[in-house]
XYZ file of C-alpha atoms in Angstrom:
681
model
C 105.566 -10.484 10.692
C 106.715 -6.878 10.952
C 104.810 -3.621 10.591
C 101.092 -4.266 11.168
C 98.347 -2.044 9.809
C 96.256 -0.179 12.366
C 92.516 0.154 11.956
C 89.892 1.721 14.150
C 88.355 -1.087 16.208
C 85.684 1.294 17.491
C 83.611 1.256 14.331
C 82.481 -2.217 13.234
C 81.118 -0.725 9.989
C 84.628 -0.125 8.674
C 85.754 -2.902 6.397
C 88.620 -4.986 7.683
C 91.820 -4.626 5.709
C 94.658 -7.136 5.506
C 97.750 -6.987 7.693
C 101.146 -6.079 6.259
C 104.533 -7.750 6.252
C 107.778 -5.806 5.828
C 109.619 -7.210 2.819
C 112.906 -5.544 3.743
C 113.178 -7.205 7.160
C 114.416 -10.444 5.616
C 116.593 -8.552 3.139
C 118.410 -6.826 6.005
C 119.149 -10.185 7.642
C 120.230 -12.356 4.706
C 122.393 -12.312 1.590
C 121.148 -10.219 -1.356
C 123.173 -12.334 -3.762
C 121.562 -15.554 -2.521
C 118.156 -13.860 -2.830
C 118.839 -12.795 -6.441
C 120.165 -16.225 -7.490
C 117.565 -18.344 -5.670
C 115.386 -20.899 -7.437
C 112.548 -18.991 -9.139
C 109.623 -21.180 -10.292
C 106.418 -19.154 -10.473
C 103.063 -20.885 -11.001
C 101.551 -19.936 -14.350
C 98.056 -19.752 -15.821
C 96.709 -23.324 -16.083
C 100.227 -24.776 -15.987
C 101.518 -23.120 -19.174
C 105.231 -23.055 -19.906
C 106.614 -19.551 -20.503
C 106.716 -18.476 -24.132
C 109.866 -17.180 -25.838
C 109.722 -13.551 -27.013
C 110.287 -14.653 -30.653
C 107.312 -17.081 -30.520
C 105.091 -14.346 -29.109
C 106.044 -11.976 -31.957
C 105.253 -14.668 -34.551
C 101.817 -15.247 -33.008
C 101.091 -11.509 -33.275
C 102.348 -11.154 -36.863
C 100.373 -14.202 -38.009
C 97.087 -13.200 -36.345
C 93.930 -12.801 -38.454
C 93.289 -9.381 -36.925
C 96.680 -7.983 -37.974
C 96.424 -9.516 -41.474
C 93.019 -7.875 -41.904
C 94.401 -4.429 -40.905
C 97.526 -4.910 -43.061
C 95.296 -5.500 -46.116
C 93.188 -2.445 -45.222
C 96.260 -0.197 -44.832
C 97.717 -1.603 -48.051
C 94.577 -0.609 -50.002
C 94.387 2.842 -48.405
C 98.091 3.725 -48.745
C 98.973 2.103 -52.064
C 101.796 0.118 -50.411
C 102.060 -3.620 -51.024
C 100.875 -5.970 -48.270
C 104.504 -7.143 -47.824
C 105.688 -3.572 -47.252
C 102.978 -2.981 -44.638
C 103.816 -6.356 -43.045
C 107.490 -5.268 -42.836
C 106.406 -2.001 -41.194
C 104.320 -3.977 -38.666
C 107.415 -6.092 -37.874
C 109.469 -2.933 -37.235
C 106.756 -1.539 -34.916
C 106.614 -4.828 -33.008
C 110.408 -5.039 -32.743
C 110.495 -1.511 -31.278
C 107.632 -2.311 -28.889
C 108.155 -5.861 -27.616
C 109.654 -6.939 -24.303
C 112.532 -9.435 -24.129
C 112.114 -10.741 -20.605
C 115.297 -12.487 -19.404
C 115.697 -14.039 -15.988
C 119.369 -13.002 -15.754
C 118.360 -9.321 -16.037
C 115.605 -9.836 -13.477
C 118.155 -11.335 -11.078
C 120.481 -8.351 -11.629
C 117.616 -5.959 -10.823
C 116.626 -8.033 -7.757
C 120.168 -7.696 -6.378
C 120.572 -3.996 -7.223
C 117.110 -2.943 -6.047
C 117.595 -4.753 -2.721
C 120.646 -2.571 -2.068
C 118.846 0.628 -3.163
C 115.569 -0.060 -1.328
C 117.367 -0.843 1.948
C 119.194 2.475 1.669
C 116.162 4.599 0.733
C 113.310 3.094 2.733
C 112.725 1.996 6.321
C 110.268 -0.679 5.186
C 108.303 -1.949 2.181
C 105.071 -3.334 3.596
C 102.941 -5.714 1.523
C 99.606 -7.361 2.377
C 100.359 -11.093 2.146
C 96.678 -12.053 1.885
C 96.530 -9.972 -1.298
C 99.576 -11.823 -2.644
C 97.854 -15.169 -1.971
C 94.689 -13.977 -3.751
C 96.821 -12.881 -6.713
C 98.651 -16.228 -6.819
C 95.294 -18.009 -7.016
C 93.969 -15.614 -9.687
C 97.061 -16.060 -11.921
C 96.432 -19.813 -12.088
C 92.715 -19.479 -12.886
C 92.337 -16.621 -15.393
C 94.403 -14.076 -17.328
C 95.394 -11.326 -14.862
C 95.776 -7.571 -15.336
C 97.631 -5.633 -12.619
C 96.509 -2.019 -12.196
C 98.838 -0.147 -9.814
C 98.348 3.475 -8.783
C 101.080 5.709 -10.249
C 102.795 8.317 -8.074
C 106.486 7.661 -8.778
C 108.939 6.263 -11.308
C 109.636 3.679 -8.614
C 106.209 2.017 -9.087
C 106.903 -0.509 -11.832
C 110.329 -1.504 -10.429
C 108.675 -2.010 -7.055
C 105.879 -4.160 -8.523
C 108.304 -6.530 -10.297
C 110.524 -6.685 -7.200
C 107.566 -7.729 -5.012
C 106.331 -10.360 -7.475
C 109.849 -11.826 -7.796
C 110.172 -11.911 -3.978
C 106.934 -13.879 -3.624
C 107.752 -16.249 -6.507
C 104.919 -14.927 -8.674
C 104.985 -14.654 -12.470
C 106.663 -11.380 -13.467
C 104.372 -8.945 -15.273
C 104.837 -7.481 -18.731
C 104.579 -3.733 -18.243
C 103.335 -0.991 -20.573
C 105.989 1.774 -20.471
C 106.224 5.106 -22.296
C 108.551 5.377 -25.289
C 110.619 8.057 -23.477
C 112.150 5.331 -21.252
C 113.421 3.529 -24.341
C 115.667 6.512 -25.066
C 117.650 5.887 -21.868
C 120.865 4.192 -22.985
C 121.521 0.872 -21.298
C 118.672 1.378 -18.771
C 116.009 1.279 -21.536
C 117.253 -2.127 -22.724
C 117.539 -3.351 -19.125
C 113.888 -2.426 -18.566
C 112.924 -4.237 -21.789
C 114.734 -7.358 -20.559
C 112.914 -7.171 -17.233
C 109.467 -7.162 -18.856
C 108.763 -3.630 -20.125
C 107.184 -3.154 -23.556
C 107.315 0.343 -24.990
C 104.396 2.280 -26.428
C 103.990 5.727 -27.913
C 102.243 8.291 -25.727
C 99.710 8.896 -28.507
C 98.927 7.011 -31.722
C 96.896 9.655 -33.562
C 95.043 7.849 -36.335
C 97.812 5.297 -36.934
C 95.662 2.247 -37.673
C 98.605 -0.135 -38.117
C 100.309 0.894 -34.863
C 97.057 0.445 -32.912
C 96.497 -2.997 -34.490
C 100.028 -4.222 -33.639
C 99.812 -2.834 -30.118
C 96.342 -4.187 -29.302
C 97.085 -7.596 -30.817
C 100.374 -7.832 -28.876
C 98.643 -7.094 -25.543
C 95.700 -9.414 -26.296
C 97.978 -12.278 -27.357
C 99.902 -12.050 -24.076
C 96.659 -11.831 -22.122
C 94.678 -14.587 -23.885
C 97.496 -17.083 -23.586
C 98.230 -16.164 -19.983
C 102.015 -16.097 -20.507
C 102.356 -13.375 -17.868
C 100.168 -10.882 -16.012
C 99.810 -7.656 -18.017
C 100.517 -4.494 -16.009
C 99.623 -0.909 -16.867
C 98.709 2.327 -15.133
C 95.010 3.077 -15.428
C 95.733 6.792 -14.924
C 98.050 6.740 -17.965
C 100.788 8.829 -16.372
C 102.256 9.653 -12.970
C 100.094 11.886 -10.813
C 102.229 14.916 -9.933
C 99.683 15.982 -7.306
C 99.094 12.620 -5.537
C 95.413 12.891 -6.501
C 94.042 10.072 -8.631
C 93.792 11.095 -12.279
C 90.828 10.541 -14.593
C 91.359 7.015 -15.958
C 92.499 6.473 -19.537
C 90.407 3.827 -21.279
C 92.497 2.613 -24.259
C 94.353 -0.273 -22.601
C 91.360 -1.219 -20.440
C 89.282 -1.571 -23.624
C 91.978 -3.852 -25.077
C 92.229 -6.181 -22.052
C 88.428 -6.483 -21.722
C 87.995 -7.282 -25.420
C 88.975 -11.011 -25.262
C 86.285 -11.614 -22.612
C 83.637 -9.598 -24.466
C 84.326 -11.596 -27.657
C 84.211 -14.908 -25.779
C 87.897 -15.719 -26.358
C 88.518 -16.225 -22.616
C 86.097 -17.243 -19.856
C 87.071 -14.329 -17.610
C 89.791 -11.715 -16.922
C 90.866 -10.749 -13.375
C 91.620 -7.054 -12.816
C 93.714 -6.431 -9.693
C 93.850 -2.844 -8.366
C 97.094 -2.184 -6.462
C 97.529 0.794 -4.119
C 101.108 2.052 -3.625
C 101.472 4.591 -0.804
C 104.746 6.469 -0.259
C 105.430 8.113 3.092
C 107.814 10.426 1.261
C 107.834 10.678 -2.544
C 111.259 10.770 -4.223
C 110.125 13.304 -6.844
C 108.251 15.732 -4.514
C 110.206 18.930 -5.410
C 110.508 17.913 -9.085
C 106.715 17.589 -9.346
C 106.125 20.952 -7.669
C 108.513 22.688 -10.091
C 106.879 20.961 -13.069
C 103.493 22.343 -11.974
C 105.022 25.819 -11.787
C 106.145 25.600 -15.408
C 109.673 24.214 -15.064
C 109.884 21.618 -17.871
C 110.117 17.938 -16.936
C 113.708 16.694 -17.367
C 114.137 14.250 -20.221
C 114.589 10.644 -19.070
C 118.285 9.824 -19.417
C 120.830 7.482 -17.886
C 123.059 10.409 -16.880
C 120.050 11.973 -15.126
C 119.572 8.717 -13.270
C 123.146 8.764 -11.991
C 122.917 12.458 -11.063
C 119.939 11.486 -8.918
C 122.213 9.254 -6.810
C 122.380 11.963 -4.130
C 118.862 10.900 -3.081
C 120.460 7.737 -1.667
C 121.623 9.761 1.342
C 118.024 10.697 2.248
C 115.434 8.840 4.344
C 112.151 8.236 2.482
C 110.284 6.453 5.273
C 108.110 3.475 4.397
C 106.099 2.246 1.409
C 102.822 0.333 1.715
C 101.693 -1.793 -1.235
C 98.166 -3.195 -1.007
C 97.021 -5.788 -3.558
C 93.236 -5.389 -3.738
C 90.545 -7.997 -4.312
C 90.720 -9.300 -7.927
C 87.763 -7.901 -9.876
C 86.129 -10.304 -12.340
C 85.299 -8.708 -15.721
C 82.618 -11.389 -16.079
C 80.933 -10.180 -12.853
C 81.263 -6.527 -13.880
C 79.619 -7.240 -17.245
C 76.749 -9.299 -15.862
C 73.477 -7.504 -16.598
C 75.401 -4.618 -18.218
C 76.678 -5.964 -21.528
C 74.947 -8.111 -24.117
C 77.843 -10.117 -25.584
C 75.669 -11.535 -28.389
C 76.410 -8.386 -30.421
C 79.987 -9.702 -30.909
C 78.705 -12.830 -32.664
C 77.448 -10.777 -35.621
C 80.918 -9.861 -36.933
C 84.020 -12.110 -37.221
C 86.283 -11.568 -34.206
C 89.294 -10.451 -36.198
C 87.493 -7.503 -37.818
C 88.178 -4.360 -35.748
C 85.135 -2.360 -34.704
C 84.647 0.745 -32.604
C 83.052 0.001 -29.226
C 79.408 1.129 -29.130
C 77.912 3.400 -26.479
C 76.952 0.475 -24.215
C 80.531 -0.896 -24.184
C 82.119 2.576 -23.796
C 79.865 3.349 -20.833
C 80.620 -0.058 -19.260
C 84.409 0.360 -19.644
C 84.273 3.940 -18.300
C 82.218 2.941 -15.231
C 84.543 -0.013 -14.584
C 87.601 2.266 -14.807
C 86.187 4.681 -12.216
C 85.287 1.781 -9.944
C 88.848 0.410 -10.177
C 90.463 3.795 -9.422
C 88.122 4.172 -6.429
C 89.294 0.715 -5.248
C 92.910 1.960 -5.507
C 92.009 5.068 -3.471
C 90.227 3.149 -0.724
C 93.294 0.985 -0.060
C 95.794 3.852 -0.006
C 97.545 3.872 3.370
C 97.645 7.328 4.968
C 100.508 8.295 7.261
C 100.300 10.933 10.053
C 102.102 13.450 7.800
C 99.084 13.517 5.437
C 96.972 14.890 8.311
C 99.721 17.228 9.550
C 100.257 18.689 6.064
C 96.491 19.360 5.777
C 96.476 21.309 9.061
C 99.710 23.230 8.366
C 98.487 24.310 4.905
C 95.203 25.604 6.339
C 97.085 27.438 9.094
C 99.446 29.042 6.553
C 96.556 30.082 4.268
C 94.831 31.734 7.239
C 97.852 34.075 7.451
C 99.246 32.648 10.710
C 102.770 33.981 10.231
C 104.179 32.488 13.443
C 103.027 28.934 12.713
C 101.338 26.689 15.277
C 102.421 25.625 18.748
C 103.605 22.013 18.676
C 101.122 21.085 21.451
C 98.248 22.717 19.531
C 99.252 20.925 16.316
C 99.324 17.602 18.210
C 95.859 18.258 19.686
C 94.444 19.156 16.245
C 95.993 16.171 14.487
C 94.507 13.790 17.089
C 91.089 15.318 16.418
C 91.664 14.853 12.672
C 92.939 11.294 13.198
C 89.681 10.356 14.905
C 87.590 12.098 12.222
C 89.443 10.358 9.381
C 88.949 6.972 11.054
C 85.231 7.686 11.356
C 85.231 8.374 7.603
C 86.859 5.006 6.855
C 90.442 6.130 6.184
C 93.085 3.392 5.966
C 95.245 5.206 8.502
C 98.609 3.864 9.603
C 98.962 5.586 12.986
C 101.127 3.727 15.528
C 98.807 3.726 18.556
C 101.493 2.189 20.811
C 103.668 5.329 20.483
C 102.830 8.611 22.323
C 101.114 11.107 19.936
C 103.829 13.734 20.508
C 106.476 11.215 19.332
C 104.409 10.307 16.245
C 104.131 14.013 15.322
C 107.853 14.692 15.954
C 108.882 11.681 13.868
C 106.685 12.820 10.934
C 107.996 16.391 11.087
C 111.561 15.087 11.202
C 111.082 12.888 8.104
C 109.754 15.885 6.151
C 112.401 18.300 7.462
C 112.707 19.974 4.050
C 109.099 21.204 4.183
C 108.689 22.329 7.812
C 110.563 24.424 10.383
C 110.293 24.102 14.173
C 111.386 27.239 15.979
C 110.799 28.008 19.672
C 108.161 25.303 19.946
C 106.202 26.529 16.924
C 105.770 24.612 13.653
C 105.380 26.247 10.249
C 105.953 25.490 6.590
C 109.511 26.178 5.405
C 108.665 29.170 3.222
C 111.843 31.208 3.746
C 114.564 31.141 1.096
C 117.086 29.423 3.349
C 118.316 26.214 1.757
C 116.221 26.777 -1.370
C 117.044 27.862 -4.892
C 118.577 31.296 -4.776
C 119.777 31.004 -1.155
C 123.352 31.862 -2.181
C 122.259 35.278 -3.404
C 121.792 38.184 -0.986
C 118.146 38.524 0.105
C 117.809 41.859 -1.731
C 118.700 40.118 -5.028
C 115.592 37.921 -4.858
C 112.631 39.479 -6.637
C 109.139 39.179 -5.096
C 108.168 36.849 -7.962
C 111.145 34.538 -7.303
C 110.310 34.541 -3.591
C 106.705 33.637 -4.371
C 107.686 30.750 -6.686
C 110.179 29.478 -4.109
C 107.397 29.432 -1.490
C 105.039 27.780 -3.972
C 107.435 24.802 -4.343
C 107.067 24.074 -0.614
C 103.303 24.691 -0.621
C 102.662 22.472 -3.669
C 104.880 19.731 -2.193
C 102.861 19.827 1.046
C 99.601 19.935 -0.912
C 100.573 16.705 -2.696
C 100.705 14.962 0.701
C 97.387 16.465 1.784
C 95.945 15.255 -1.528
C 96.778 11.644 -0.586
C 93.879 11.799 1.881
C 91.476 13.933 -0.166
C 89.400 10.940 -1.282
C 88.494 10.278 2.379
C 87.148 13.803 2.937
C 85.998 14.721 -0.589
C 82.272 13.954 -0.393
C 81.819 15.437 3.126
C 83.894 18.462 1.979
C 81.626 19.010 -1.045
C 78.635 18.897 1.317
C 80.310 21.264 3.810
C 80.992 23.760 0.981
C 77.425 23.297 -0.294
C 76.019 24.079 3.186
C 78.045 27.336 3.177
C 77.067 28.409 -0.357
C 73.428 27.212 -0.544
C 70.782 29.964 -0.435
C 69.055 28.270 2.532
C 69.330 25.191 4.771
C 66.563 23.427 2.828
C 67.733 19.957 1.851
C 66.957 20.358 -1.863
C 68.828 23.712 -1.991
C 71.888 22.158 -0.353
C 71.676 19.185 -2.754
C 71.542 21.540 -5.771
C 74.646 23.334 -4.503
C 76.388 19.972 -3.822
C 75.474 18.725 -7.284
C 76.809 21.901 -8.938
C 80.162 21.655 -7.100
C 80.418 17.929 -7.814
C 79.827 18.511 -11.515
C 82.274 21.428 -11.583
C 85.031 19.338 -9.974
C 84.509 16.099 -11.896
C 87.742 16.712 -13.860
C 89.591 17.391 -10.592
C 88.578 14.367 -8.481
C 87.424 10.788 -9.005
C 83.644 11.181 -8.920
C 81.858 8.256 -10.561
C 79.534 9.295 -13.429
C 75.859 9.323 -12.487
C 76.470 8.838 -8.738
C 75.560 12.348 -7.453
C 72.659 11.160 -5.251
C 74.727 8.277 -3.873
C 77.639 10.643 -3.063
C 75.262 13.144 -1.400
C 73.746 10.408 0.769
C 77.210 9.126 1.724
C 78.313 12.660 2.692
C 75.135 13.183 4.759
C 75.656 9.824 6.505
C 79.280 10.624 7.434
C 78.575 14.148 8.682
C 75.612 12.968 10.764
C 77.678 10.037 12.089
C 80.464 12.406 13.205
C 77.898 14.683 14.902
C 78.461 17.661 12.579
C 74.974 17.781 11.014
C 71.379 17.004 11.903
C 69.193 16.137 8.930
C 65.441 15.741 8.712
C 63.126 15.387 5.703
C 63.321 19.081 4.761
C 66.394 20.659 6.389
C 70.116 20.248 6.980
C 71.237 21.859 10.262
C 74.794 22.396 11.553
C 75.233 21.294 15.176
C 77.160 23.265 17.806
C 80.128 20.883 17.607
C 79.802 20.646 13.817
C 81.250 24.089 13.035
C 84.842 22.913 13.579
C 84.349 19.912 11.252
C 82.602 21.918 8.520
C 85.220 24.703 8.653
C 88.038 22.163 8.263
C 86.270 20.328 5.422
C 85.289 23.411 3.411
C 88.837 24.804 3.883
C 90.158 21.636 2.180
C 88.250 22.576 -0.979
C 88.925 26.337 -0.810
C 92.179 26.250 -2.854
C 90.336 24.418 -5.645
C 87.350 26.804 -5.478
C 89.683 29.791 -5.625
C 91.669 28.217 -8.479
C 88.540 27.742 -10.597
C 87.299 31.237 -9.737
C 90.573 32.882 -10.760
C 90.601 30.964 -14.077
C 87.086 32.327 -14.737
C 88.258 35.816 -13.779
C 91.267 35.540 -16.100
C 89.150 34.413 -19.053
C 86.825 37.402 -18.644
C 89.312 40.135 -17.664
C 92.393 39.396 -19.729
C 90.825 39.130 -23.183
C 91.755 35.444 -23.368
C 90.126 35.364 -26.821
C 92.761 34.282 -29.312
C 94.668 32.100 -26.850
C 95.235 28.463 -27.688
C 95.127 25.742 -25.030
C 98.951 25.608 -25.069
C 99.252 29.372 -24.426
C 96.604 29.292 -21.689
C 98.721 27.957 -18.773
C 101.667 30.432 -19.042
C 99.193 33.332 -19.471
C 96.982 32.360 -16.521
C 100.045 31.753 -14.307
C 101.313 35.271 -15.071
C 97.860 36.653 -14.145
C 97.814 34.628 -10.885
C 101.331 35.740 -9.862
C 100.250 39.378 -10.246
C 97.192 38.827 -8.018
C 99.106 36.815 -5.408
C 101.700 39.584 -5.097
C 99.000 42.236 -4.545
C 97.216 40.042 -1.979
C 94.025 39.534 -4.005
C 94.497 35.754 -3.801
C 95.040 33.669 -0.679
C 96.293 30.334 -1.987
C 99.640 29.885 -3.763
C 98.278 26.433 -4.722
C 96.340 28.095 -7.543
C 99.692 28.382 -9.370
C 99.478 24.630 -10.081
C 99.256 24.026 -13.832
C 97.389 20.792 -13.039
C 94.596 22.746 -11.319
C 94.478 25.316 -14.140
C 94.212 22.633 -16.843
C 91.459 20.848 -14.908
C 89.537 24.129 -14.535
C 89.786 24.760 -18.286
C 88.711 21.155 -19.012
C 85.633 21.694 -16.797
C 84.734 24.950 -18.601
C 85.134 23.231 -21.992
C 82.954 20.325 -20.813
C 80.252 22.731 -19.554
C 80.311 24.711 -22.824
C 81.444 27.972 -21.177
C 84.587 27.857 -23.364
C 84.829 26.322 -26.831
C 87.841 25.188 -28.831
C 87.598 26.408 -32.414
C 88.244 23.914 -35.202
C 89.871 24.908 -38.477
C 90.466 28.559 -39.403
C 93.764 30.398 -39.008
C 94.260 29.322 -35.384
C 92.868 25.814 -34.824
C 92.493 25.088 -31.119
C 91.865 28.752 -30.283
C 89.695 29.277 -27.180
C 86.346 31.040 -27.574
C 84.951 32.310 -24.242
C 81.254 32.712 -23.402
C 81.770 35.572 -20.922
C 78.202 35.599 -19.568
C 78.388 31.903 -18.725
C 81.920 32.110 -17.278
C 80.926 35.107 -15.104
C 77.871 33.225 -13.878
C 79.978 30.175 -12.968
C 82.465 32.372 -11.090
C 79.616 33.931 -9.061
C 78.124 30.518 -8.272
C 81.529 29.245 -7.134
C 81.484 31.768 -4.314
C 81.376 35.424 -5.334
C 84.328 37.589 -4.344
C 87.704 35.978 -3.858
C 89.018 36.105 -0.258
C 92.034 38.371 0.107
C 94.932 38.824 2.487
C 97.933 41.116 2.887
C 100.167 41.575 -0.166
C 103.086 39.145 -0.288
C 105.628 41.962 0.116
C 104.140 42.777 3.529
C 104.391 39.131 4.591
C 108.039 38.519 3.612
């Protein structure tokens, strides 16, 4: 057994997590060809034999549900039932996987070579693999990995092949299908392709849902999809999308299967391949189209070191257990199973709550590396205007303090305790050499133009705006690593900010402030609906446990030693607070009336650049389009902004200035300032 996970043994309240084994250790010591060509005999659901792709398609096309929808569409469109049936066949042909073992073996061989070049280790919890193996034989299984990189679904199939588990069929976006050669290779290794949005296409939805349910009900293979719907460019968990989760729960709710096992999988990258690409996307540089040529141009990444990956297969979650006492399944007996019906409020609420619970399970098993803590400290130091950076010894002292705090808060921290702290810090800084500079014993973020876009030009040729955007790439890249650990600190950070903004130290005042911030940020972070009191109590417990607060029946008091903790925690949320405040300011100052949602991001970014250059804003992070969209979504949800329907400009934003101004004031009054950028360059 190689790389073992480290947990804090000091706190018995922390739940024990499984140990890890490094998958690549064996690959480095034996033949990749033998590995790819080995005997592969995975155990299947209740001893089924795998089904051919053509048989699966026939089962879908002959289903009662699809026939019912075909007849409906035929009546509504005036087409004959045969014409609609032919259209359904075309949709299915475009969508369906064609899993072939020969292609899987080719990928196993190729990925072994690539993974050994890119990564130091790929660590997997073997106990989780054993639980999954058991689950696959007992019930239909749905794999729900976190999604931070294109590498995720290749990695999942590679791991399952290595452990002789049934390969999953994977929901992939249609854009991958456009990649010549690679698109077909993915299809033959288990990918099925779906459109990013269906609109009101009844036939497409029927074919898609029936295809997924047929695979699931018959247990031919585990179904795999990303609950977040798309890759997170920020390394924060995204609000879950419910469409596919509704589909995979449906066979249980209708009594077609006894149970369905949902397996959350947490994939943690020490260094993300797409870090700079994501940062540029959030600054408005369009995402490159998926193409095979783009894939080969990306070969230069093979010369880089991307550290380790940790993949944690969580406890299988029984849909039957989730539904117990929540869902009355008798309602499904009133209508024939094949007749499609919209889920009622009870089902929608159940699926939504389950989705949040599953994403929280992914978060809790994310492995944090020392760099996550270092990036948090370096970002706060940079935002405080510390131009010279931090002494290496001081950074080491601070990160040890933060290591102990994060362990107290239950973080799944992978810190090698057998190595001196100074060596751990140096190793982390070295791995992320593109984001940090060490000069004369001081560490700072690499914000100068050296080695970045535009470095070939003379310094005078770089405009202040270009310099700012170049710095923002580094800052947003670092922020994405800090964000990996946000879920650990989020609830205490909301409480720390509430303590600072509440009108008094009375417990109910602090709770009101906490509740406001929690509601405001519920598009930004994974905060389970209806759990405000629970989150407040958890935050109070953690801050009392770490000695930062004293709480009695009426009051919340900050202890002498608590100021350091509360300052760190509230500083973690400050970029988000400032981002939401500046969006409010923009909507009121810049006559945003008449803007559509699509025009909003470029306009607000222009406004933010102007204020960053004059020093009215502290955090370059507020340039993130992700943060701006989340802020707008929150204002739309709260009714402070409305989207007009119909008229000349459908989708136009209508701003309630009084309400937006009030929200800006409640978020913290005046925005903190610092020297203009020109004075800092």
